[in-house]
Amino acid sequence: MFDSAKKMNQDIGGWDVSRVKNFVRMFYKTKFSKNLSSWDVSNALDMKFMFKRSQFNQNIDGWDVSKVTNFEGMFTSSKFNFDISSWDVYNALSLKKMFMNAKDFNKKLKWDVSRLENTKISDIFDGSGGSFYTQ
């Protein structure tokens, strides 16, 4: 939607996105970094590259992403650095490169990804300080 709109940084936190299923590349290569914590993304299915190479760094820990199947590259090379351990990623089919080269990201996520094949979580934290929480 705002793909490569370098100056886009308006407040859109009040938008009703409750019926949106596809957020692919929505903020790709934008300077956008406003609060989206009130967005209802509970019907979202695909967030591939949603914030890739963006300046986005806001807390979205409260998002219901339980229906999302594709998180591939969602935060690749972005400024994002919030703990989203509360996200339910059980239905995810791909977390591939989700935080790749997100140099600011340094959280330990408490996600159960045991049912995913290694190829579906490959490179998830490459180039970032993130990791999965282990006890």
PDB file of N, CA and C in Angstrom, residues 58-104:
ATOM      1  N   GLN A  58       7.544   0.436  16.888  1.00  0.00           N
ATOM      2  CA  GLN A  58       6.471   0.688  17.852  1.00  0.00           C
ATOM      3  C   GLN A  58       6.021  -0.641  18.454  1.00  0.00           C
ATOM      4  N   ASN A  59       5.440  -0.580  19.637  1.00  0.00           N
ATOM      5  CA  ASN A  59       4.998  -1.787  20.325  1.00  0.00           C
ATOM      6  C   ASN A  59       3.702  -2.324  19.716  1.00  0.00           C
ATOM      7  N   ILE A  60       3.769  -3.511  19.141  1.00  0.00           N
ATOM      8  CA  ILE A  60       2.592  -4.171  18.566  1.00  0.00           C
ATOM      9  C   ILE A  60       2.410  -5.546  19.211  1.00  0.00           C
ATOM     10  N   ASP A  61       2.890  -5.662  20.441  1.00  0.00           N
ATOM     11  CA  ASP A  61       2.817  -6.922  21.177  1.00  0.00           C
ATOM     12  C   ASP A  61       1.375  -7.397  21.373  1.00  0.00           C
ATOM     13  N   GLY A  62       0.428  -6.483  21.396  1.00  0.00           N
ATOM     14  CA  GLY A  62      -0.969  -6.832  21.622  1.00  0.00           C
ATOM     15  C   GLY A  62      -1.718  -7.304  20.390  1.00  0.00           C
ATOM     16  N   TRP A  63      -1.066  -7.312  19.243  1.00  0.00           N
ATOM     17  CA  TRP A  63      -1.739  -7.759  18.022  1.00  0.00           C
ATOM     18  C   TRP A  63      -2.116  -9.236  18.111  1.00  0.00           C
ATOM     19  N   ASP A  64      -3.315  -9.565  17.622  1.00  0.00           N
ATOM     20  CA  ASP A  64      -3.738 -10.959  17.496  1.00  0.00           C
ATOM     21  C   ASP A  64      -3.355 -11.431  16.097  1.00  0.00           C
ATOM     22  N   VAL A  65      -2.262 -12.169  16.007  1.00  0.00           N
ATOM     23  CA  VAL A  65      -1.767 -12.661  14.710  1.00  0.00           C
ATOM     24  C   VAL A  65      -1.968 -14.170  14.585  1.00  0.00           C
ATOM     25  N   SER A  66      -2.897 -14.699  15.338  1.00  0.00           N
ATOM     26  CA  SER A  66      -3.076 -16.153  15.420  1.00  0.00           C
ATOM     27  C   SER A  66      -3.506 -16.805  14.108  1.00  0.00           C
ATOM     28  N   LYS A  67      -4.029 -16.039  13.161  1.00  0.00           N
ATOM     29  CA  LYS A  67      -4.432 -16.608  11.867  1.00  0.00           C
ATOM     30  C   LYS A  67      -3.363 -16.434  10.782  1.00  0.00           C
ATOM     31  N   VAL A  68      -2.341 -15.665  11.080  1.00  0.00           N
ATOM     32  CA  VAL A  68      -1.309 -15.384  10.074  1.00  0.00           C
ATOM     33  C   VAL A  68      -0.519 -16.655   9.768  1.00  0.00           C
ATOM     34  N   THR A  69      -0.368 -16.937   8.483  1.00  0.00           N
ATOM     35  CA  THR A  69       0.394 -18.115   8.061  1.00  0.00           C
ATOM     36  C   THR A  69       1.765 -17.739   7.510  1.00  0.00           C
ATOM     37  N   ASN A  70       1.940 -16.495   7.080  1.00  0.00           N
ATOM     38  CA  ASN A  70       3.207 -16.102   6.464  1.00  0.00           C
ATOM     39  C   ASN A  70       3.768 -14.840   7.114  1.00  0.00           C
ATOM     40  N   PHE A  71       4.869 -15.019   7.831  1.00  0.00           N
ATOM     41  CA  PHE A  71       5.597 -13.908   8.447  1.00  0.00           C
ATOM     42  C   PHE A  71       6.945 -13.683   7.754  1.00  0.00           C
ATOM     43  N   GLU A  72       7.153 -14.287   6.617  1.00  0.00           N
ATOM     44  CA  GLU A  72       8.465 -14.230   5.965  1.00  0.00           C
ATOM     45  C   GLU A  72       8.942 -12.788   5.789  1.00  0.00           C
ATOM     46  N   GLY A  73      10.140 -12.515   6.290  1.00  0.00           N
ATOM     47  CA  GLY A  73      10.776 -11.215   6.107  1.00  0.00           C
ATOM     48  C   GLY A  73      10.021 -10.037   6.677  1.00  0.00           C
ATOM     49  N   MET A  74       9.104 -10.251   7.588  1.00  0.00           N
ATOM     50  CA  MET A  74       8.237  -9.182   8.089  1.00  0.00           C
ATOM     51  C   MET A  74       9.021  -7.971   8.591  1.00  0.00           C
ATOM     52  N   PHE A  75      10.112  -8.208   9.326  1.00  0.00           N
ATOM     53  CA  PHE A  75      10.913  -7.117   9.886  1.00  0.00           C
ATOM     54  C   PHE A  75      12.333  -7.090   9.316  1.00  0.00           C
ATOM     55  N   THR A  76      12.571  -7.737   8.203  1.00  0.00           N
ATOM     56  CA  THR A  76      13.906  -7.774   7.608  1.00  0.00           C
ATOM     57  C   THR A  76      14.455  -6.359   7.411  1.00  0.00           C
ATOM     58  N   SER A  77      15.664  -6.132   7.906  1.00  0.00           N
ATOM     59  CA  SER A  77      16.373  -4.854   7.743  1.00  0.00           C
ATOM     60  C   SER A  77      15.567  -3.657   8.228  1.00  0.00           C
ATOM     61  N   SER A  78      14.736  -3.863   9.246  1.00  0.00           N
ATOM     62  CA  SER A  78      13.951  -2.752   9.798  1.00  0.00           C
ATOM     63  C   SER A  78      14.557  -2.296  11.127  1.00  0.00           C
ATOM     64  N   LYS A  79      13.988  -1.264  11.711  1.00  0.00           N
ATOM     65  CA  LYS A  79      14.440  -0.722  12.995  1.00  0.00           C
ATOM     66  C   LYS A  79      13.689  -1.333  14.180  1.00  0.00           C
ATOM     67  N   PHE A  80      12.801  -2.265  13.929  1.00  0.00           N
ATOM     68  CA  PHE A  80      11.930  -2.825  14.966  1.00  0.00           C
ATOM     69  C   PHE A  80      12.725  -3.483  16.090  1.00  0.00           C
ATOM     70  N   ASN A  81      12.323  -3.182  17.358  1.00  0.00           N
ATOM     71  CA  ASN A  81      12.981  -3.800  18.510  1.00  0.00           C
ATOM     72  C   ASN A  81      12.047  -3.841  19.724  1.00  0.00           C
ATOM     73  N   PHE A  82      10.948  -4.547  19.592  1.00  0.00           N
ATOM     74  CA  PHE A  82      10.030  -4.756  20.712  1.00  0.00           C
ATOM     75  C   PHE A  82       9.822  -6.246  20.914  1.00  0.00           C
ATOM     76  N   ASP A  83       9.540  -6.630  22.150  1.00  0.00           N
ATOM     77  CA  ASP A  83       9.288  -8.036  22.465  1.00  0.00           C
ATOM     78  C   ASP A  83       7.870  -8.402  22.029  1.00  0.00           C
ATOM     79  N   ILE A  84       7.757  -9.341  21.112  1.00  0.00           N
ATOM     80  CA  ILE A  84       6.453  -9.805  20.636  1.00  0.00           C
ATOM     81  C   ILE A  84       6.269 -11.284  20.990  1.00  0.00           C
ATOM     82  N   SER A  85       6.833 -11.672  22.134  1.00  0.00           N
ATOM     83  CA  SER A  85       6.732 -13.062  22.588  1.00  0.00           C
ATOM     84  C   SER A  85       5.297 -13.514  22.797  1.00  0.00           C
ATOM     85  N   SER A  86       4.402 -12.587  23.074  1.00  0.00           N
ATOM     86  CA  SER A  86       3.009 -12.963  23.328  1.00  0.00           C
ATOM     87  C   SER A  86       2.263 -13.358  22.053  1.00  0.00           C
ATOM     88  N   TRP A  87       2.859 -13.118  20.899  1.00  0.00           N
ATOM     89  CA  TRP A  87       2.199 -13.481  19.644  1.00  0.00           C
ATOM     90  C   TRP A  87       2.007 -14.992  19.561  1.00  0.00           C
ATOM     91  N   ASP A  88       0.832 -15.391  19.110  1.00  0.00           N
ATOM     92  CA  ASP A  88       0.528 -16.799  18.862  1.00  0.00           C
ATOM     93  C   ASP A  88       0.855 -17.089  17.402  1.00  0.00           C
ATOM     94  N   VAL A  89       1.980 -17.754  17.166  1.00  0.00           N
ATOM     95  CA  VAL A  89       2.414 -18.050  15.790  1.00  0.00           C
ATOM     96  C   VAL A  89       2.195 -19.519  15.439  1.00  0.00           C
ATOM     97  N   TYR A  90       1.304 -20.172  16.157  1.00  0.00           N
ATOM     98  CA  TYR A  90       1.069 -21.601  15.948  1.00  0.00           C
ATOM     99  C   TYR A  90       0.657 -21.926  14.511  1.00  0.00           C
ATOM    100  N   ASN A  91      -0.123 -21.072  13.879  1.00  0.00           N
ATOM    101  CA  ASN A  91      -0.594 -21.336  12.510  1.00  0.00           C
ATOM    102  C   ASN A  91       0.394 -20.906  11.427  1.00  0.00           C
ATOM    103  N   ALA A  92       1.532 -20.375  11.840  1.00  0.00           N
ATOM    104  CA  ALA A  92       2.535 -19.927  10.867  1.00  0.00           C
ATOM    105  C   ALA A  92       3.067 -21.091  10.044  1.00  0.00           C
ATOM    106  N   LEU A  93       3.176 -20.855   8.756  1.00  0.00           N
ATOM    107  CA  LEU A  93       3.805 -21.820   7.860  1.00  0.00           C
ATOM    108  C   LEU A  93       5.224 -21.384   7.521  1.00  0.00           C
ATOM    109  N   SER A  94       5.502 -20.077   7.676  1.00  0.00           N
ATOM    110  CA  SER A  94       6.851 -19.575   7.412  1.00  0.00           C
ATOM    111  C   SER A  94       7.182 -18.383   8.306  1.00  0.00           C
ATOM    112  N   LEU A  95       8.335 -18.488   8.965  1.00  0.00           N
ATOM    113  CA  LEU A  95       8.929 -17.393   9.735  1.00  0.00           C
ATOM    114  C   LEU A  95      10.286 -17.042   9.122  1.00  0.00           C
ATOM    115  N   LYS A  96      10.504 -17.530   7.943  1.00  0.00           N
ATOM    116  CA  LYS A  96      11.785 -17.399   7.254  1.00  0.00           C
ATOM    117  C   LYS A  96      12.222 -15.926   7.160  1.00  0.00           C
ATOM    118  N   LYS A  97      13.457 -15.671   7.561  1.00  0.00           N
ATOM    119  CA  LYS A  97      14.082 -14.345   7.462  1.00  0.00           C
ATOM    120  C   LYS A  97      13.270 -13.237   8.131  1.00  0.00           C
ATOM    121  N   MET A  98      12.465 -13.576   9.112  1.00  0.00           N
ATOM    122  CA  MET A  98      11.560 -12.610   9.733  1.00  0.00           C
ATOM    123  C   MET A  98      12.290 -11.389  10.292  1.00  0.00           C
ATOM    124  N   PHE A  99      13.444 -11.600  10.932  1.00  0.00           N
ATOM    125  CA  PHE A  99      14.219 -10.501  11.520  1.00  0.00           C
ATOM    126  C   PHE A  99      15.604 -10.369  10.879  1.00  0.00           C
ATOM    127  N   MET A 100      15.793 -10.949   9.741  1.00  0.00           N
ATOM    128  CA  MET A 100      17.106 -10.951   9.094  1.00  0.00           C
ATOM    129  C   MET A 100      17.618  -9.517   8.887  1.00  0.00           C
ATOM    130  N   ASN A 101      18.840  -9.280   9.342  1.00  0.00           N
ATOM    131  CA  ASN A 101      19.505  -7.978   9.224  1.00  0.00           C
ATOM    132  C   ASN A 101      18.749  -6.839   9.900  1.00  0.00           C
ATOM    133  N   ALA A 102      17.879  -7.169  10.834  1.00  0.00           N
ATOM    134  CA  ALA A 102      17.239  -6.145  11.675  1.00  0.00           C
ATOM    135  C   ALA A 102      18.209  -5.908  12.830  1.00  0.00           C
ATOM    136  N   LYS A 103      19.207  -5.110  12.585  1.00  0.00           N
ATOM    137  CA  LYS A 103      20.350  -4.966  13.484  1.00  0.00           C
ATOM    138  C   LYS A 103      19.979  -4.488  14.887  1.00  0.00           C
ATOM    139  N   ASP A 104      18.892  -3.743  15.021  1.00  0.00           N
ATOM    140  CA  ASP A 104      18.472  -3.258  16.333  1.00  0.00           C
ATOM    141  C   ASP A 104      17.712  -4.310  17.138  1.00  0.00           C
TER     142      ASP A 104
END
